[in-house]
Coordinates of C-alpha atoms and ligand atoms in Angstrom, one line a residue:
M1 CA -23.3 12.6 -12.3
T2 CA -24.1 12.2 -15.7
E3 CA -25.7 16.1 -15.6
S4 CA -23.6 17.3 -13.0
T5 CA -20.0 16.8 -14.4
T6 CA -21.5 19.1 -17.6
Q7 CA -21.5 21.8 -15.3
G8 CA -18.8 23.8 -13.6
L9 CA -16.4 23.4 -10.4
S10 CA -18.2 25.7 -8.0
T11 CA -21.9 24.7 -8.8
R12 CA -20.6 21.0 -8.7
S13 CA -19.3 21.1 -5.7
I14 CA -22.4 23.1 -4.3
H15 CA -25.1 20.4 -6.1
G16 CA -23.1 17.5 -6.3
S17 CA -24.6 15.3 -4.6
G18 CA -27.7 15.8 -6.0
V19 CA -29.4 14.7 -3.1
K20 CA -33.1 16.6 -2.4
D21 CA -33.5 15.9 1.6
A22 CA -37.1 14.3 2.2
A23 CA -37.1 17.3 4.6
G24 CA -36.1 20.2 2.4
S25 CA -32.9 20.8 3.7
P26 CA -30.5 22.4 1.1
H27 CA -27.7 19.4 2.4
V28 CA -27.9 16.2 3.9
P29 CA -27.9 16.3 7.7
I30 CA -25.8 14.1 9.7
Y31 CA -26.4 10.4 10.1
N32 CA -24.8 9.7 12.8
T33 CA -26.0 5.9 13.3
T34 CA -23.8 2.6 12.7
T35 CA -26.7 0.8 11.1
F36 CA -29.7 1.1 8.8
A37 CA -33.0 -0.6 9.9
F38 CA -34.8 -2.6 6.8
P39 CA -39.0 -3.6 6.2
S40 CA -38.7 -7.2 5.6
T41 CA -35.4 -9.2 4.9
A42 CA -36.6 -9.2 1.3
D43 CA -35.3 -6.1 1.6
L44 CA -32.4 -5.9 3.6
L45 CA -31.1 -9.2 1.0
D46 CA -31.7 -6.2 -2.1
V47 CA -28.8 -4.1 -0.2
V48 CA -26.4 -6.6 1.5
D49 CA -26.4 -9.1 -2.6
G50 CA -26.0 -4.7 -4.2
K51 CA -29.0 -5.0 -6.4
K52 CA -30.2 -2.0 -4.5
A53 CA -28.3 1.0 -3.8
G54 CA -29.0 1.9 -0.4
A55 CA -27.9 2.8 3.5
L56 CA -26.6 -0.4 5.5
Y57 CA -23.9 -0.7 7.8
T58 CA -21.8 2.9 8.0
R59 CA -18.4 1.1 8.3
Y60 CA -19.4 -0.4 5.1
G61 CA -19.8 3.4 4.1
L62 CA -23.1 3.0 3.2
N63 CA -24.0 6.0 4.8
P64 CA -26.0 8.6 3.3
S65 CA -24.0 11.8 4.8
I66 CA -20.8 9.7 3.2
F67 CA -22.6 9.1 0.1
A68 CA -23.6 12.7 -0.3
L69 CA -19.7 13.2 0.3
E70 CA -18.8 10.6 -2.2
E71 CA -20.8 11.8 -5.1
T72 CA -19.9 15.6 -4.6
L73 CA -15.5 14.9 -4.1
A74 CA -16.4 12.4 -7.6
G75 CA -17.9 15.4 -9.6
L76 CA -14.5 17.6 -8.3
E77 CA -12.5 14.9 -10.0
G78 CA -14.3 15.1 -13.2
A79 CA -14.4 10.8 -11.8
E80 CA -17.2 8.6 -12.2
A81 CA -17.1 6.6 -8.3
A82 CA -15.5 8.4 -5.9
W83 CA -14.3 6.6 -1.2
A84 CA -14.0 8.9 1.5
F85 CA -11.0 7.9 4.5
C86 CA -10.7 8.5 7.6
S87 CA -7.0 9.8 6.7
G88 CA -5.4 10.5 3.6
M89 CA -2.8 7.3 4.7
A90 CA -6.2 5.3 4.9
A91 CA -7.4 6.0 0.9
E92 CA -3.1 5.7 -0.2
T93 CA -3.1 2.3 1.9
A94 CA -6.3 0.8 0.4
L95 CA -5.0 2.0 -2.7
F96 CA -1.1 0.6 -2.8
L97 CA -2.9 -3.2 -1.0
T98 CA -5.2 -3.3 -3.8
H99 CA -3.6 -2.0 -7.2
G100 CA 0.3 -2.1 -6.1
R101 CA 0.7 -5.8 -5.2
D102 CA 2.9 -6.7 -8.3
G103 CA 4.8 -3.7 -7.4
I104 CA 4.8 0.7 -7.4
V105 CA 7.1 2.6 -8.8
C106 CA 6.7 6.3 -6.8
I107 CA 8.9 9.1 -8.8
G108 CA 9.7 12.2 -7.0
D109 CA 9.2 13.4 -3.5
A110 CA 6.1 12.5 -1.8
Y111 CA 4.8 13.1 1.9
G112 CA 6.5 11.8 4.6
G113 CA 4.2 9.1 5.3
T114 CA 3.8 7.9 1.8
L115 CA 7.5 7.3 1.8
E116 CA 7.3 5.3 5.1
L117 CA 4.8 3.1 3.8
L118 CA 6.3 2.6 0.5
A119 CA 10.5 2.2 1.6
T120 CA 10.0 0.5 5.2
Q121 CA 6.2 -0.8 5.7
L122 CA 4.9 -2.3 2.3
P123 CA 8.5 -4.6 1.9
L124 CA 7.6 -5.9 4.7
L125 CA 4.4 -7.6 3.2
G126 CA 6.8 -9.1 0.2
I127 CA 5.6 -5.7 -2.2
K128 CA 8.2 -4.4 -4.9
T129 CA 8.7 -0.6 -4.7
H130 CA 10.9 1.4 -6.0
L131 CA 11.6 5.4 -5.6
I132 CA 13.2 7.6 -7.8
L133 CA 14.1 10.6 -8.0
G134 CA 12.3 13.8 -10.7
S135 CA 16.6 13.4 -12.1
E136 CA 15.7 9.8 -12.1
L137 CA 13.0 9.4 -14.7
D138 CA 14.8 7.9 -17.5
R139 CA 14.8 4.5 -15.1
L140 CA 10.5 5.0 -15.8
D141 CA 10.5 1.7 -18.4
E142 CA 13.4 -0.2 -17.9
L143 CA 11.5 -0.5 -14.0
L144 CA 8.0 -1.4 -15.6
A145 CA 9.3 -3.6 -17.6
D146 CA 9.7 -5.7 -14.2
G147 CA 6.4 -6.0 -13.7
P148 CA 5.2 -3.0 -10.8
K149 CA 1.4 -1.9 -11.6
L150 CA 1.6 0.5 -10.3
V151 CA 3.2 4.8 -10.6
F152 CA 2.3 7.0 -8.3
F153 CA 3.2 10.5 -7.7
E154 CA 2.3 13.9 -6.7
T155 CA 3.1 17.4 -8.5
P156 CA 3.9 19.5 -7.6
T157 CA 5.7 18.1 -4.3
N158 CA 6.5 18.6 -1.4
P159 CA 8.9 21.5 -0.8
T160 CA 10.5 21.9 -4.2
L161 CA 7.0 22.1 -6.2
E162 CA 8.7 19.7 -8.7
L163 CA 5.7 19.3 -11.6
F164 CA 5.2 16.0 -13.1
D165 CA 4.0 15.8 -16.7
I166 CA 0.5 13.5 -15.8
R167 CA 0.4 13.1 -19.7
A168 CA 4.0 11.8 -20.6
I169 CA 4.3 9.3 -17.5
A170 CA 0.0 8.0 -18.4
A171 CA 0.9 7.0 -21.7
K172 CA 4.7 5.3 -21.0
A173 CA 2.9 3.6 -17.8
H174 CA 0.0 2.3 -20.2
A175 CA 2.3 0.9 -22.8
H176 CA 3.2 -1.3 -20.2
G177 CA -0.1 -2.6 -18.4
A178 CA 0.3 0.2 -15.2
R179 CA -2.0 2.3 -14.0
V180 CA -1.5 6.0 -12.8
A181 CA -2.5 7.0 -9.2
V182 CA -1.7 10.8 -8.2
D183 CA -1.8 12.7 -4.6
N184 CA -3.6 16.1 -6.3
T185 CA -3.2 17.1 -2.6
F186 CA -0.7 20.1 -3.0
A187 CA -3.0 21.4 -6.3
S188 CA -6.7 20.4 -5.4
P189 CA -8.9 20.0 -8.5
V190 CA -9.4 23.5 -8.8
N191 CA -6.3 23.4 -10.1
Q192 CA -5.2 20.3 -11.4
R193 CA -7.6 17.6 -13.0
P194 CA -5.0 14.2 -13.2
L195 CA -7.8 12.2 -14.7
E196 CA -8.7 14.2 -17.5
L197 CA -4.7 13.8 -18.4
G198 CA -4.5 10.0 -18.6
A199 CA -4.0 9.2 -14.6
D200 CA -6.4 6.3 -13.4
F201 CA -6.4 7.7 -10.2
V202 CA -6.2 10.6 -7.7
V203 CA -5.8 10.3 -4.2
H204 CA -6.3 13.0 -1.2
S205 CA -5.2 14.4 1.5
A206 CA -8.8 15.5 2.9
T207 CA -7.3 17.2 6.0
K208 CA -5.4 20.1 3.5
Y209 CA -7.6 21.6 0.6
L210 CA -10.4 19.9 0.7
G211 CA -11.3 20.5 4.3
G212 CA -9.8 23.8 4.2
H213 CA -9.5 24.8 8.0
S214 CA -7.0 22.9 9.8
D215 CA -10.3 21.3 11.7
L216 CA -10.9 17.3 10.1
T217 CA -8.7 15.0 9.1
A218 CA -9.8 12.2 6.3
G219 CA -9.1 11.0 2.9
A220 CA -10.4 10.0 -1.1
I221 CA -9.3 8.1 -3.8
M222 CA -11.5 8.9 -7.4
G223 CA -11.7 7.3 -10.2
A224 CA -13.2 4.7 -12.7
K225 CA -15.8 2.8 -10.7
D226 CA -13.9 -0.7 -12.3
L227 CA -10.6 0.4 -10.6
L228 CA -12.7 1.9 -7.2
L229 CA -14.9 -1.3 -6.8
P230 CA -11.5 -4.0 -5.2
I231 CA -10.8 -0.8 -3.2
W232 CA -13.9 -0.4 -1.6
N233 CA -13.2 -4.0 -0.6
W234 CA -10.5 -3.5 1.4
R235 CA -11.9 0.1 2.8
K236 CA -14.9 -2.7 4.4
N237 CA -12.5 -4.8 6.0
L238 CA -9.3 -2.2 6.8
G239 CA -12.0 -0.5 8.5
S240 CA -10.7 3.0 7.3
M241 CA -14.0 4.3 7.2
I242 CA -15.1 8.0 7.6
A243 CA -16.8 9.1 10.5
P244 CA -20.4 10.4 9.2
E245 CA -19.4 13.8 11.7
T246 CA -16.5 14.7 9.3
A247 CA -18.3 13.3 6.0
S248 CA -20.8 15.6 6.9
L249 CA -18.0 18.4 8.0
L250 CA -16.2 18.1 4.4
S251 CA -19.2 18.4 1.9
R252 CA -19.4 21.7 4.4
S253 CA -16.1 22.4 3.1
L254 CA -16.4 21.6 -0.5
R255 CA -19.2 24.0 -1.0
T256 CA -16.3 27.0 -0.3
L257 CA -13.2 25.0 -2.1
V258 CA -13.4 27.1 -5.6
V259 CA -13.7 30.7 -3.3
R260 CA -10.6 29.2 -0.8
V261 CA -7.9 27.6 -3.4
R262 CA -8.4 31.0 -6.0
Q263 CA -8.2 33.1 -2.8
Q264 CA -4.7 31.1 -2.0
N265 CA -3.8 31.0 -5.4
A266 CA -3.5 34.9 -6.5
S267 CA -2.5 35.6 -2.1
A268 CA 0.9 33.0 -2.8
L269 CA 1.0 35.0 -6.1
A270 CA 1.3 37.7 -4.6
V271 CA 3.5 36.7 -1.9
A272 CA 6.1 34.4 -4.1
E273 CA 5.9 38.3 -6.0
A274 CA 7.6 40.3 -3.0
M275 CA 10.0 37.2 -2.3
A276 CA 11.3 37.2 -5.6
R277 CA 12.5 40.7 -5.0
H278 CA 13.7 40.3 -1.5
P279 CA 17.5 40.9 -0.9
K280 CA 17.5 38.4 1.9
V281 CA 15.8 35.5 -0.3
R282 CA 18.4 33.5 -2.3
R283 CA 15.5 31.7 -4.4
V284 CA 11.4 31.1 -4.7
F285 CA 10.3 28.0 -5.1
Y286 CA 6.4 29.2 -7.2
P287 CA 4.8 28.0 -10.5
G288 CA 3.5 30.9 -10.9
L289 CA 6.7 32.9 -11.3
P290 CA 8.5 32.6 -15.2
D291 CA 11.3 31.8 -14.8
F292 CA 10.1 28.5 -12.4
A293 CA 11.9 25.4 -14.2
G294 CA 8.2 23.9 -14.1
H295 CA 5.9 27.3 -15.2
G296 CA 5.8 26.2 -18.6
L297 CA 4.4 22.5 -17.7
A298 CA 2.2 24.2 -15.2
K299 CA 0.6 26.7 -17.2
A300 CA -0.1 23.5 -20.0
Q301 CA -1.4 21.0 -17.3
M302 CA -3.1 23.2 -14.3
H303 CA -6.2 25.2 -13.9
G304 CA -3.7 27.6 -11.3
F305 CA -0.4 28.2 -9.6
G306 CA -2.1 26.8 -6.2
G307 CA -1.0 27.9 -2.5
M308 CA 1.7 26.8 -1.6
L309 CA 5.4 27.5 -2.1
T310 CA 8.8 27.8 -0.6
I311 CA 11.4 30.4 -0.2
E312 CA 14.8 30.1 0.3
V313 CA 16.4 32.4 3.0
A314 CA 20.3 34.3 1.8
G315 CA 23.3 32.2 5.0
G316 CA 21.9 29.2 6.0
G317 CA 19.6 27.0 8.2
E318 CA 20.0 28.7 11.6
D319 CA 19.0 31.8 10.1
A320 CA 15.6 30.0 8.1
T321 CA 15.0 28.8 11.7
R322 CA 15.5 32.7 13.2
V323 CA 12.8 33.6 10.1
A324 CA 10.7 31.2 10.7
D325 CA 10.6 31.5 14.8
R326 CA 10.3 35.3 14.1
L327 CA 6.9 34.8 12.3
R328 CA 3.2 36.2 13.7
L329 CA 1.2 35.5 11.4
F330 CA 2.3 32.3 9.4
A331 CA 2.1 29.8 12.6
L332 CA 5.0 27.2 12.8
A333 CA 3.2 24.4 11.8
P334 CA 3.5 21.1 9.4
S335 CA 0.1 20.7 7.0
L336 CA -1.3 23.5 4.9
G337 CA -4.5 24.2 2.7
G338 CA -6.4 25.8 5.7
A339 CA -7.6 29.3 6.1
E340 CA -4.0 30.2 8.5
S341 CA -0.9 30.1 7.1
L342 CA 1.6 28.5 8.2
V343 CA 5.3 27.6 7.5
T344 CA 8.1 25.1 8.1
Q345 CA 11.0 24.1 7.6
P346 CA 11.8 20.7 5.7
C347 CA 15.1 19.9 8.3
T348 CA 13.5 20.2 11.4
T349 CA 10.0 19.0 10.0
T350 CA 8.5 16.7 7.0
H351 CA 12.0 16.0 5.7
H352 CA 13.7 15.7 9.4
G353 CA 14.4 12.0 8.5
L354 CA 16.4 11.8 6.1
T355 CA 20.1 12.4 6.1
P356 CA 22.0 16.1 4.8
E357 CA 23.0 14.3 2.0
E358 CA 19.7 12.2 1.2
R359 CA 18.1 15.8 1.8
A360 CA 20.9 17.8 -0.8
R361 CA 20.2 14.6 -3.3
R362 CA 16.6 15.5 -2.9
G363 CA 17.5 19.1 -3.7
I364 CA 16.3 20.5 0.1
S365 CA 18.2 23.4 1.5
D366 CA 18.3 23.8 5.5
A367 CA 17.8 27.1 4.3
M368 CA 14.1 25.9 2.7
L369 CA 10.9 27.4 4.6
R370 CA 7.6 25.9 3.0
L371 CA 4.4 28.4 3.2
S372 CA 1.3 27.0 2.9
I373 CA -0.9 30.4 2.1
G374 CA -4.3 31.2 4.2
L375 CA -6.9 33.4 3.6
E376 CA -5.6 36.3 5.6
D377 CA -4.8 39.3 3.5
A378 CA -1.9 39.2 1.2
E379 CA -0.4 42.3 2.3
D380 CA -0.3 41.6 6.1
L381 CA 1.8 37.7 5.2
I382 CA 4.5 40.2 3.5
A383 CA 4.5 42.4 5.6
D384 CA 4.8 39.6 8.6
L385 CA 7.6 38.0 5.9
E386 CA 9.8 41.5 5.4
Q387 CA 9.7 42.4 8.8
A388 CA 11.4 38.4 10.1
L389 CA 12.7 38.6 7.3
Q390 CA 14.9 41.9 8.1
Ligands
LIG401 C1 -1.1 15.2 4.5 C2 -0.6 14.9 3.7 C3 -0.7 13.5 3.2 C4 -1.8 12.1 3.8 O1 -2.7 13.0 4.5 P1 -3.1 13.0 6.2 O2 -5.2 13.0 6.3 O3 -2.5 13.3 7.3 O4 -3.7 11.0 6.0 C5 -0.3 12.3 2.5 N1 -0.6 13.1 0.9 C6 0.2 14.3 1.0 C7 0.4 15.1 -0.5 C8 -0.1 15.8 2.2 O5 -0.1 16.3 2.2

């Protein structure tokens, strides 16, 4: 990896695995096998004892299709190492169980599954978790003084696209001897590389932008090797390994990650600007708009503003539902990051489980629609929104 980290992101996404296939294949084929044979017991022991790198058993991650994927994933985030998982939640679970046992502070809104894991499931194991909103960031010092050794957050968040200053939070956490993990799913490494800003871990739902085609479920963790090694054992025994077929499909997707995300950035900005001018739209939440609260921070810590935006339609929740139901190109579905544009109304899907009061406390109104901008022509997406808003 030392050579490839000096190359550009596009080059790394295509040549990152550095693998030269014996048969001349330009990429690693699918090793859809569970186990690998050795010429002798001595050779087998070398791999079992970690003296030699090599394929051994797929659930351990010791499979060439998975090695190739992980090298590319590490390169994309500028990390020493990366582990692939069968889902984003599997990646988060392994991270929390490895590095969060002294307590976890979660800042801001997070993915529904993450919040459920932190608020209700990890406490069953005796793990203390603290969930604070962005408006309560001044409590971070006081909470960290109490012993949690992991700070976790998303930036930008779902669905209000709130941004957090990775560098500032990392400095504060490190002063208390805590590590910082950023869920970089929304931004993707094309638009934001948290490790370069001082974070210790990056986690991804590779189901979203990294996969990019709404056709695979996977996750990843990137970071320094010494911090990742203990996670490897948890992944092995939780059994949350990515399948070789999925690893191969994800490696395929990563070769087009940069062009996909850059196109989605450009289309999302065009849609955001059109929506900001529309009389039936009250507010647009998009880091690329100059009057958006997080715009300055986005310019400072991101390389692109992303493909996700949220609009608040004039009227109330029922008006937003009508707009969502009238959209033709935007499919009504949770998830994000695919080639197909998607729309969700947070109060009916991602944040349906919260009480109206809790949604209000988080700044989530019933009139919000979250848009994941795909790879269709931006003019067609804007026309679809305009006919639905009519
Ligand atoms: C989807 C998502 C997850 C969970 O990922 P899965 O692959 O569905 O397990 C975690 N974080 C964010 C920000 C997500 O969007």
